[in-house]
XYZ file of C-alpha atoms in Angstrom:
622
model
C -57.717 11.802 -63.701
C -53.981 11.583 -63.080
C -54.540 8.809 -60.549
C -56.397 6.732 -63.141
C -53.743 7.220 -65.812
C -51.156 4.784 -64.585
C -48.864 3.051 -67.045
C -51.043 -0.052 -66.912
C -53.863 1.924 -68.548
C -52.005 4.118 -71.045
C -50.856 3.145 -74.527
C -49.140 0.827 -75.382
C -50.769 -1.022 -72.474
C -54.454 -1.770 -72.173
C -56.101 -1.929 -68.775
C -57.238 -5.114 -67.080
C -60.854 -3.991 -67.521
C -60.319 -3.598 -71.266
C -58.751 -7.032 -71.451
C -61.746 -8.454 -69.620
C -64.092 -6.617 -71.975
C -62.351 -8.111 -75.021
C -62.529 -11.524 -73.368
C -66.229 -10.973 -72.810
C -66.852 -10.131 -76.463
C -65.001 -13.275 -77.533
C -66.847 -15.768 -75.392
C -69.391 -14.091 -73.139
C -71.307 -17.340 -72.705
C -68.529 -18.702 -70.469
C -68.356 -15.738 -68.129
C -69.494 -15.663 -64.552
C -70.318 -12.409 -62.782
C -66.797 -12.357 -61.370
C -65.336 -12.139 -64.849
C -67.477 -9.306 -66.143
C -65.479 -6.146 -66.893
C -65.792 -3.382 -64.335
C -68.384 -0.961 -65.684
C -67.122 1.753 -63.328
C -63.528 1.404 -64.551
C -64.621 1.367 -68.185
C -66.709 4.508 -67.713
C -63.671 6.252 -66.253
C -61.568 5.273 -69.250
C -64.288 6.341 -71.670
C -64.547 9.704 -69.931
C -60.786 10.200 -70.233
C -60.870 9.088 -73.874
C -63.585 11.636 -74.656
C -61.593 14.368 -72.949
C -58.419 13.421 -74.813
C -60.265 13.487 -78.135
C -61.292 17.112 -77.556
C -58.128 18.438 -75.873
C -56.115 20.999 -77.831
C -52.331 21.419 -77.596
C -50.997 24.331 -75.553
C -47.767 25.838 -76.866
C -45.497 27.488 -74.295
C -44.741 30.395 -76.628
C -45.992 31.803 -79.899
C -43.656 31.348 -82.836
C -43.199 34.045 -85.426
C -41.275 31.786 -87.760
C -41.626 28.079 -88.457
C -40.641 26.277 -91.674
C -43.279 26.025 -94.374
C -44.235 22.377 -94.892
C -45.813 21.878 -98.316
C -46.084 18.797 -100.523
C -43.663 19.024 -103.433
C -41.423 21.580 -101.699
C -38.066 21.110 -100.002
C -37.800 21.022 -96.208
C -34.549 21.265 -94.260
C -35.264 18.286 -92.048
C -31.964 18.500 -90.171
C -32.670 22.080 -89.155
C -36.163 20.995 -88.106
C -35.074 17.998 -86.008
C -31.917 19.392 -84.435
C -28.629 17.593 -83.836
C -29.546 14.532 -81.783
C -32.350 11.976 -81.681
C -33.139 9.159 -79.315
C -33.390 5.705 -80.868
C -36.019 3.329 -79.439
C -35.452 -0.281 -80.479
C -37.996 -2.878 -79.490
C -37.696 -6.573 -78.852
C -40.669 -7.679 -80.926
C -40.994 -11.462 -80.913
C -43.114 -13.409 -83.332
C -46.623 -13.592 -81.949
C -46.435 -17.339 -81.590
C -47.874 -18.846 -78.411
C -45.525 -19.459 -75.512
C -47.950 -21.982 -74.104
C -50.985 -23.667 -75.577
C -53.740 -24.739 -73.237
C -55.606 -27.847 -74.298
C -58.692 -26.822 -72.409
C -61.948 -28.167 -73.791
C -65.488 -29.013 -72.747
C -65.729 -26.618 -69.823
C -67.251 -23.258 -68.975
C -65.153 -22.813 -65.865
C -63.031 -19.619 -65.992
C -60.259 -21.679 -64.362
C -60.473 -24.174 -67.183
C -57.581 -26.610 -67.215
C -56.433 -25.881 -63.658
C -56.856 -29.516 -62.640
C -54.344 -30.395 -65.349
C -51.799 -27.993 -63.942
C -52.593 -25.367 -66.609
C -53.387 -21.706 -66.112
C -56.952 -20.589 -66.536
C -57.841 -19.770 -70.115
C -59.284 -16.420 -69.053
C -56.274 -15.129 -67.131
C -55.937 -11.732 -68.786
C -52.846 -10.782 -66.784
C -50.606 -13.072 -68.830
C -50.688 -10.761 -71.864
C -47.993 -8.116 -71.654
C -46.598 -5.788 -74.339
C -43.118 -6.346 -75.669
C -40.214 -4.696 -73.889
C -37.712 -2.081 -74.961
C -34.478 -3.727 -75.992
C -32.430 -0.524 -76.064
C -32.485 3.274 -76.072
C -29.604 5.116 -77.680
C -28.643 8.548 -78.949
C -27.937 9.145 -82.625
C -26.892 12.077 -84.744
C -29.472 13.300 -87.236
C -26.683 13.120 -89.818
C -27.306 9.353 -89.833
C -30.650 10.108 -91.490
C -29.038 11.416 -94.671
C -30.022 9.589 -97.847
C -33.098 8.033 -96.243
C -36.839 8.479 -96.394
C -37.986 10.190 -93.212
C -41.419 10.209 -91.623
C -41.972 12.693 -88.792
C -45.089 12.039 -86.746
C -46.507 14.396 -84.103
C -48.711 12.686 -81.508
C -50.401 13.736 -78.267
C -49.111 11.764 -75.272
C -50.068 9.985 -73.149
C -52.921 8.149 -74.869
C -55.655 5.798 -73.816
C -55.999 2.915 -76.260
C -59.727 3.478 -76.771
C -59.394 7.124 -77.797
C -59.436 7.920 -81.530
C -55.791 9.006 -81.408
C -54.937 5.850 -79.477
C -56.292 3.714 -82.304
C -54.111 5.538 -84.831
C -51.046 5.360 -82.594
C -51.570 1.609 -82.332
C -51.665 1.222 -86.132
C -48.552 3.383 -86.581
C -46.737 1.449 -83.846
C -47.465 -1.891 -85.543
C -46.176 -0.524 -88.843
C -43.100 0.918 -87.110
C -41.905 -2.532 -86.043
C -42.094 -3.721 -89.646
C -40.441 -0.586 -91.007
C -37.568 -0.857 -88.523
C -36.176 -3.643 -90.713
C -35.622 -1.226 -93.599
C -32.278 0.535 -93.962
C -33.695 3.316 -96.166
C -36.412 4.609 -93.832
C -36.562 6.324 -90.443
C -39.627 7.091 -88.339
C -39.293 10.044 -85.961
C -42.056 10.271 -83.350
C -42.531 13.667 -81.706
C -44.676 13.374 -78.556
C -46.533 16.545 -77.609
C -47.039 16.047 -73.880
C -50.481 16.856 -72.501
C -51.193 19.297 -69.702
C -50.205 17.608 -66.466
C -47.560 15.450 -68.149
C -45.134 18.033 -69.518
C -42.661 17.183 -66.745
C -43.246 13.423 -66.780
C -40.241 11.707 -68.319
C -41.721 8.305 -67.416
C -44.931 9.047 -69.365
C -42.782 10.116 -72.324
C -40.691 6.927 -72.244
C -43.691 4.699 -71.616
C -45.486 6.113 -74.651
C -42.478 5.632 -76.939
C -41.969 2.090 -75.660
C -44.736 1.069 -78.055
C -42.762 2.132 -81.151
C -39.628 1.175 -83.028
C -38.551 4.698 -83.877
C -36.380 7.736 -83.324
C -37.619 10.558 -81.117
C -36.743 14.107 -80.124
C -35.275 13.915 -76.591
C -37.590 14.609 -73.662
C -35.517 17.493 -72.325
C -35.787 19.364 -75.647
C -39.450 20.287 -75.211
C -39.071 23.526 -77.173
C -37.760 21.548 -80.148
C -40.763 19.234 -79.951
C -43.115 22.222 -79.861
C -41.257 23.772 -82.793
C -41.713 20.633 -84.916
C -45.383 20.249 -83.961
C -46.006 23.899 -84.804
C -44.346 23.482 -88.211
C -46.484 20.424 -88.995
C -49.666 22.225 -87.927
C -50.353 19.826 -85.063
C -53.791 20.577 -83.607
C -54.288 17.614 -81.302
C -54.843 15.016 -83.993
C -51.897 12.969 -85.218
C -50.057 14.745 -88.032
C -47.217 13.428 -90.190
C -44.849 14.525 -92.929
C -42.920 12.152 -95.221
C -39.783 13.262 -97.076
C -37.745 11.513 -99.749
C -33.910 11.261 -99.561
C -33.614 14.669 -101.257
C -35.774 16.181 -98.450
C -38.719 16.858 -100.746
C -42.064 16.632 -98.969
C -44.102 13.699 -100.334
C -46.939 13.726 -97.805
C -48.277 16.083 -95.147
C -51.493 15.079 -93.436
C -53.011 12.690 -90.922
C -51.339 9.291 -91.540
C -54.642 7.421 -91.827
C -53.140 5.056 -94.435
C -51.893 2.832 -91.610
C -55.497 1.999 -90.765
C -55.485 0.016 -94.032
C -51.870 -0.872 -94.791
C -49.017 -2.505 -92.944
C -45.419 -1.374 -93.129
C -44.351 -4.337 -95.279
C -47.038 -3.930 -97.950
C -45.568 -4.485 -101.402
C -45.675 -1.384 -103.645
C -46.992 0.838 -100.818
C -43.689 2.417 -99.767
C -43.173 5.381 -99.276
C -46.853 5.675 -98.293
C -47.977 8.432 -100.648
C -51.572 8.760 -101.927
C -50.372 7.620 -105.362
C -48.917 4.424 -103.862
C -52.138 3.892 -101.924
C -54.241 4.102 -105.094
C -52.000 1.565 -106.834
C -52.362 -0.903 -103.969
C -56.125 -0.467 -103.668
C -56.543 -1.019 -107.412
C -54.425 -4.160 -107.148
C -56.626 -5.466 -104.338
C -59.641 -5.430 -106.652
C -58.114 -8.080 -108.918
C -57.619 -11.350 -107.057
C -57.473 -13.627 -110.095
C -54.207 -15.515 -110.201
C -53.214 -14.664 -106.617
C -51.462 -17.533 -104.890
C -51.452 -18.511 -101.241
C -47.907 -17.135 -101.082
C -49.007 -13.696 -102.255
C -51.976 -13.519 -99.895
C -49.891 -14.412 -96.850
C -46.582 -12.937 -97.986
C -44.825 -16.300 -97.648
C -42.319 -18.266 -99.692
C -42.680 -21.874 -100.815
C -40.334 -23.091 -98.097
C -42.097 -21.250 -95.269
C -43.851 -23.423 -92.723
C -47.268 -23.334 -91.053
C -47.813 -25.172 -87.781
C -50.523 -27.412 -86.445
C -51.007 -27.089 -82.690
C -52.450 -30.516 -81.928
C -49.496 -32.692 -82.855
C -46.961 -29.968 -83.538
C -47.211 -30.969 -87.195
C -45.889 -28.768 -89.973
C -46.551 -28.185 -93.642
C -44.768 -26.030 -96.170
C -46.594 -23.502 -98.279
C -45.489 -25.375 -101.401
C -47.386 -28.454 -100.139
C -50.404 -26.520 -98.953
C -50.917 -24.456 -102.070
C -51.493 -27.584 -104.162
C -54.734 -28.098 -102.249
C -57.973 -26.202 -101.839
C -57.364 -23.843 -98.917
C -59.790 -21.890 -96.773
C -58.158 -18.865 -95.122
C -60.267 -18.124 -92.068
C -59.776 -14.478 -91.080
C -60.426 -14.869 -87.381
C -61.336 -11.642 -85.620
C -63.495 -12.512 -82.597
C -64.222 -16.193 -83.396
C -67.891 -15.523 -84.139
C -67.694 -17.794 -87.205
C -65.586 -20.531 -85.650
C -68.512 -22.900 -85.136
C -69.457 -22.496 -88.795
C -65.891 -23.301 -89.836
C -65.999 -26.357 -87.590
C -69.221 -27.574 -89.251
C -67.741 -27.015 -92.701
C -64.659 -29.075 -91.836
C -66.823 -31.894 -90.485
C -68.984 -31.845 -93.623
C -65.908 -31.978 -95.852
C -64.545 -34.918 -93.880
C -67.846 -36.800 -94.148
C -67.998 -36.212 -97.888
C -64.238 -36.746 -98.287
C -63.870 -33.311 -99.836
C -60.510 -31.607 -99.920
C -60.283 -28.453 -97.811
C -57.360 -27.299 -95.683
C -58.287 -24.572 -93.195
C -55.693 -21.977 -92.217
C -56.637 -19.746 -89.276
C -55.222 -16.237 -89.704
C -55.322 -13.867 -86.729
C -56.881 -10.525 -87.728
C -57.588 -8.601 -84.500
C -60.675 -6.380 -84.354
C -60.175 -2.643 -83.980
C -58.407 -1.627 -80.769
C -57.713 -5.185 -79.623
C -54.111 -5.969 -78.616
C -52.855 -8.575 -81.122
C -51.156 -10.742 -78.506
C -54.323 -10.930 -76.421
C -56.457 -11.657 -79.479
C -54.155 -14.458 -80.568
C -54.261 -16.124 -77.159
C -58.066 -15.911 -77.161
C -58.224 -17.412 -80.652
C -56.104 -20.348 -79.583
C -58.260 -20.923 -76.513
C -61.333 -20.899 -78.755
C -59.719 -23.404 -81.125
C -59.067 -25.657 -78.157
C -62.656 -25.407 -76.942
C -63.920 -26.386 -80.420
C -61.413 -29.247 -80.680
C -59.837 -27.626 -83.709
C -56.196 -27.704 -82.720
C -55.410 -29.622 -85.892
C -55.988 -26.630 -88.182
C -53.021 -24.825 -89.693
C -52.315 -21.637 -87.780
C -50.889 -18.374 -89.105
C -49.911 -16.039 -86.238
C -50.599 -12.327 -86.306
C -48.809 -10.367 -88.996
C -49.796 -6.724 -89.296
C -49.322 -6.390 -93.064
C -51.136 -9.650 -93.839
C -53.974 -8.785 -91.465
C -54.436 -5.365 -93.078
C -54.205 -6.835 -96.582
C -56.862 -9.474 -95.952
C -59.115 -6.918 -94.260
C -58.973 -4.740 -97.370
C -59.791 -7.670 -99.641
C -62.535 -9.335 -97.659
C -66.218 -8.841 -98.279
C -67.697 -6.302 -95.856
C -71.421 -6.543 -96.523
C -72.440 -8.756 -93.623
C -69.500 -10.222 -91.759
C -66.613 -8.864 -89.705
C -64.737 -12.103 -90.320
C -63.947 -13.720 -93.634
C -63.231 -17.025 -95.344
C -61.042 -16.810 -98.432
C -61.259 -19.890 -100.649
C -57.906 -20.203 -102.430
C -57.927 -22.583 -105.389
C -54.368 -22.571 -106.679
C -55.143 -25.098 -109.416
C -57.806 -22.815 -110.871
C -55.781 -19.711 -109.912
C -58.884 -18.336 -108.274
C -59.538 -16.637 -104.933
C -63.035 -16.056 -103.586
C -63.350 -13.770 -100.570
C -67.036 -14.553 -99.989
C -66.744 -18.034 -98.495
C -68.573 -17.150 -95.270
C -71.370 -15.327 -97.075
C -71.868 -18.294 -99.415
C -72.000 -20.760 -96.512
C -74.412 -18.496 -94.637
C -76.727 -18.055 -97.645
C -76.475 -21.440 -99.370
C -75.481 -23.857 -96.605
C -72.473 -26.013 -95.790
C -73.366 -28.413 -98.589
C -72.385 -25.975 -101.343
C -68.737 -27.099 -101.499
C -66.256 -25.678 -102.498
C -67.926 -22.455 -101.318
C -67.064 -20.217 -104.268
C -69.322 -18.009 -106.353
C -67.869 -19.360 -109.556
C -68.795 -22.926 -108.601
C -72.293 -21.879 -107.534
C -72.861 -20.276 -110.918
C -71.389 -23.251 -112.781
C -73.544 -25.747 -110.877
C -76.653 -23.714 -111.610
C -75.620 -23.439 -115.262
C -75.233 -27.205 -115.564
C -78.530 -27.790 -113.774
C -80.438 -25.457 -116.080
C -78.786 -26.883 -119.180
C -79.931 -30.309 -118.029
C -83.584 -29.256 -118.016
C -85.897 -29.974 -120.963
C -88.957 -27.929 -121.732
C -90.989 -31.063 -122.378
C -90.211 -32.306 -118.857
C -91.121 -28.975 -117.279
C -94.508 -28.958 -119.002
C -95.097 -32.699 -118.604
C -97.647 -32.276 -115.755
C -99.909 -30.486 -118.239
C -101.221 -32.840 -120.863
C -102.542 -29.992 -122.986
C -101.941 -26.320 -123.704
C -104.789 -24.012 -124.643
C -104.992 -21.749 -127.662
C -107.676 -19.512 -129.138
C -108.137 -20.143 -132.875
C -107.295 -17.368 -135.315
C -110.971 -16.943 -136.201
C -113.182 -14.780 -134.077
C -114.968 -17.651 -132.355
C -114.956 -17.890 -128.624
C -113.885 -21.513 -128.621
C -110.583 -22.693 -127.167
C -108.454 -25.444 -128.653
C -106.613 -27.908 -126.451
C -103.386 -29.083 -128.047
C -101.284 -31.920 -126.609
C -98.076 -30.571 -125.131
C -95.952 -32.956 -127.180
C -97.598 -31.728 -130.373
C -97.279 -28.066 -129.451
C -93.567 -28.431 -128.770
C -92.776 -30.708 -131.700
C -92.754 -28.008 -134.355
C -89.030 -27.251 -134.458
C -89.660 -23.831 -132.952
C -88.049 -21.587 -130.379
C -90.276 -21.492 -127.305
C -90.508 -18.593 -124.874
C -91.753 -19.796 -121.496
C -93.451 -16.980 -119.608
C -93.782 -17.615 -115.865
C -95.830 -14.993 -114.062
C -98.090 -14.202 -111.140
C -101.201 -12.067 -111.259
C -99.460 -9.513 -109.093
C -96.237 -9.408 -111.093
C -96.608 -9.582 -114.869
C -94.659 -6.559 -116.056
C -93.525 -8.372 -119.218
C -97.042 -9.276 -120.343
C -97.651 -6.164 -122.445
C -94.256 -6.308 -124.136
C -94.689 -10.011 -124.825
C -98.180 -9.529 -126.276
C -96.875 -6.819 -128.631
C -94.091 -9.122 -129.768
C -96.517 -11.991 -130.443
C -98.934 -9.772 -132.387
C -96.158 -8.231 -134.509
C -94.627 -11.651 -135.193
C -97.898 -12.910 -136.608
C -98.976 -9.764 -138.429
C -95.682 -8.876 -140.149
C -94.442 -12.299 -141.226
C -95.462 -13.901 -144.498
C -94.578 -17.292 -143.112
C -95.599 -18.702 -139.743
C -93.518 -17.445 -136.865
C -90.613 -19.563 -135.693
C -91.273 -18.489 -132.095
C -93.984 -19.843 -129.812
C -94.913 -18.330 -126.454
C -96.251 -20.451 -123.597
C -97.642 -18.736 -120.483
C -97.822 -20.467 -117.101
C -99.318 -18.915 -113.985
C -96.952 -19.866 -111.170
C -99.419 -18.794 -108.484
C -102.130 -21.037 -109.933
C -104.455 -18.207 -110.990
C -106.228 -18.318 -114.336
C -107.464 -14.715 -114.340
C -105.281 -13.685 -117.297
C -105.699 -16.801 -119.431
C -108.406 -15.408 -121.714
C -106.485 -12.179 -122.312
C -103.251 -14.043 -123.105
C -104.972 -16.423 -125.534
C -106.616 -13.533 -127.355
C -103.136 -12.099 -127.901
C -101.857 -15.313 -129.429
C -100.118 -17.001 -126.504
C -100.360 -20.658 -125.604
C -101.592 -21.069 -122.037
C -101.223 -23.877 -119.534
C -104.370 -24.304 -117.459
C -104.287 -22.979 -113.909
C -103.270 -25.658 -111.437
C -101.426 -24.724 -108.215
C -100.008 -28.231 -107.742
C -98.585 -28.450 -111.249
C -97.251 -24.891 -111.044
C -95.512 -25.680 -107.751
C -93.746 -28.667 -109.332
C -92.593 -26.584 -112.298
C -91.245 -23.907 -109.949
C -89.402 -26.496 -107.861
C -87.774 -27.892 -111.009
C -86.979 -24.576 -112.667
C -86.017 -22.043 -109.973
C -82.969 -22.223 -107.712
C -84.183 -22.741 -104.113
C -82.430 -19.564 -102.967
C -84.130 -17.455 -105.641
C -87.707 -18.683 -105.380
C -90.488 -18.327 -107.978
C -90.649 -14.977 -109.738
C -91.679 -13.479 -113.066
C -89.394 -14.858 -115.760
C -89.258 -15.115 -119.534
C -86.989 -18.005 -120.490
C -86.041 -19.084 -124.011
C -85.658 -22.689 -125.166
C -84.158 -23.795 -128.471
C -85.644 -26.247 -130.970
C -84.338 -29.161 -128.891
C -85.972 -27.894 -125.724
C -82.731 -26.716 -124.054
C -82.702 -23.423 -122.213
C -80.760 -20.648 -123.970
C -81.682 -17.620 -121.867
C -83.255 -16.834 -118.511
C -83.766 -13.199 -119.492
C -85.221 -13.521 -122.976
C -87.097 -10.215 -122.754
C -83.886 -8.439 -123.770
C -84.112 -10.097 -127.202
C -87.764 -9.361 -128.034
C -87.214 -6.129 -129.974
C -84.018 -7.367 -131.642
C -85.765 -10.487 -132.962
C -88.767 -8.781 -134.557
C -88.910 -9.537 -138.294
C -85.769 -11.648 -138.214
C -85.836 -14.775 -140.345
C -83.782 -16.564 -137.738
C -84.520 -14.878 -134.416
C -81.880 -15.452 -131.765
C -82.654 -15.863 -128.109
C -79.223 -17.033 -127.037
C -77.971 -15.173 -123.974
C -74.903 -15.476 -121.814
C -76.538 -17.918 -119.446
C -73.815 -17.752 -116.800
C -73.978 -13.959 -116.717
C -77.774 -14.128 -116.493
C -77.478 -16.497 -113.540
C -75.196 -13.986 -111.798
C -77.754 -11.256 -112.456
C -80.532 -13.446 -111.072
C -78.631 -13.955 -107.828
C -77.830 -10.246 -107.671
C -81.481 -9.274 -108.139
C -82.395 -11.648 -105.321
C -80.184 -9.506 -103.007
C -77.118 -11.768 -103.203
C -75.204 -8.731 -104.396
C -71.789 -10.365 -104.100
C -72.701 -12.852 -106.854
C -72.689 -10.331 -109.712
C -68.914 -10.137 -110.151
C -67.195 -13.482 -109.914
C-alpha cells in the first residue's frame, strides 16, 4: 500500500489514472484503447480509499483530561493550540487557461499536433498550485479573529469520502485566506505508517491556505484531535473572537457553500439556513449577484480574445450554462444556432462547475477543449470560482440534469433555473426557454380560442327533450351556443370520466331548483370517439356531440397543448365563447343556485397545474 501512495496519488494531487478516467467521462467517444484508464490502478486506489474510510485513529496515549468543546461555551483556544503555528500560504492563480488549443473536427488523441499544439488529452499538463511560502507564527496573532480548527486524517486519496471533504475545505480555504478576521487551523492526524513522514504531512497541507500545528508536535496534534472528538471523520470547531464555540461538528457545509458566500460567514447552522432560504427566491436577482461580479468586471471570449463588461451583458437575455461534464454542450450549440437563425437575442456564458471529486483545473481545460471541438469558442467564458460554482449548484434544478442552464432576464428581473429541462421537454423552438414564457404563451393561445370554432366540425348537438319520449333533438351548434349562456365543455374518454357523476348532479340541480332557465349549458364531447355514454348524458340533461373520432382528434389538436395530450377536462367558456377556466369542476358546488354563477378561474395558475399534473413538476412554481 505504501508503494502505491506516492505524492502523485495523494491529495491534493490526483493520479494519472484518475485524470484519464475523468477525461473518459467527458468525451469517451474520442478515446482509443491506449487512452482508457488503467482498471488495475483504479482498483488499487479504490481499495485504499475503502480502507481509509474505515480506518480509526490510534492515539499514542490515553488522556485523562482534555478541554470540553461545547457549542455556546468558552474554549481557551490558545491553550489548545499551543504557542506556535505553521503558516501555509498558497500561490493560487486564477483558473484561466494558459494555452487554448483550437483543435476541432478530429477524434485523434493527439489532436492539433500537426499545428504545433499539444494533444488535447494530455492529462499530465494539469498540476496543482504550488506553495508560495511556509512560515512560523505566534498563536497570539490569532487574537480578535474567528478561528476554525479542523482535524483531518492524512494522507488522503481524493476518491475517499474524507478526500472529497478535504477538497471542498481546501477550495474554501483559498477564498478565506483573503479575510483578515478569520484563521483556519488544519490539524493533520497522521495515519499508521505515516506518523514519521514529514513529507506526507507537508504534501497534504500544500493543498490548503491555512495555519497548522507543527509536524514535530505530534502530541499537541493528538491532544487537539482528542478534544474535538476526532474519530477518523473530519471534525471542526469554529470560535468567535471572544473564543465562544459557534460550531462543533463535521464541516459538511463546504459541500454546498464557498468561502466567499455572502451572509454565510462564520458558517454556523443559522447562517446556512438564511442562505438556503435566500436561494429559494430568485426573483430580482441580477447577473452580477449570480456571478458575484461588478458592472465593470469583464468576461472573455476565447475565439477573438473579445471582451464584454457585465454592465453590457446584463442588458441582454443571458443563458448561464453550468458546465459540469459537457453532456449538454451539443444542446446548447443547437440552441445558439436556432437563436441565430431566428435572430433571437441570447448571450451564452459558460460557467465551469466541476462534478464531484474532479480537479477544477483539469475540468476547466476539458471544458475548453470541448468548446473548441464544438466550434463554440465565441461564447463568453467564466472560469472556475468555488463560491459561484457552489451557489449555482444549490440553485439549479436537480430533477433530471447534472448540468443547468439559467436564463437571466434582467429587463424582467427574472431568473429561471430550468432552461435545460424546458429545452429537453419542449424543444429548442420554445424561446426564451423560461417557464413563465411557456405559461404566458399557452395563456394567450387558449384565450385566442373560441368555443364556436372548437365545435365547428359538428353541425349539430344532440339533446333529449324534457318530456319522457325517447326521441333526440338535433340542435344546430350556432343556435345552441347563441343563448348568452356560460358553457361548460366536458371532454372525456370512456375509460376516464371521473367528473361525469358530479357534472350530472350539477345539471340536475340547476334545472330542478331554478325558477328560471339555467344560465349554464353543458356540452359533452367524447375525445376517444366512443358514443357509449351519450344516452346516459342526454338523460341527465347534457348536450352531446355525436361520436366521431376524426372530429374529436381535431378538437383535441386545437384545444390541448401538444406536451399535455388529450385528457379528461371540464373547461368553462363565457357568454362570448372565450375560455375562463380549464378546471371548472372546482366551481360546480359554489355556483349552485347562484343567479350569476361564476366560472372564472386563474387561468395562468390552472395552466401551471396542468403542466404539473402531466409530470412537468418544475412548472408549478414559476
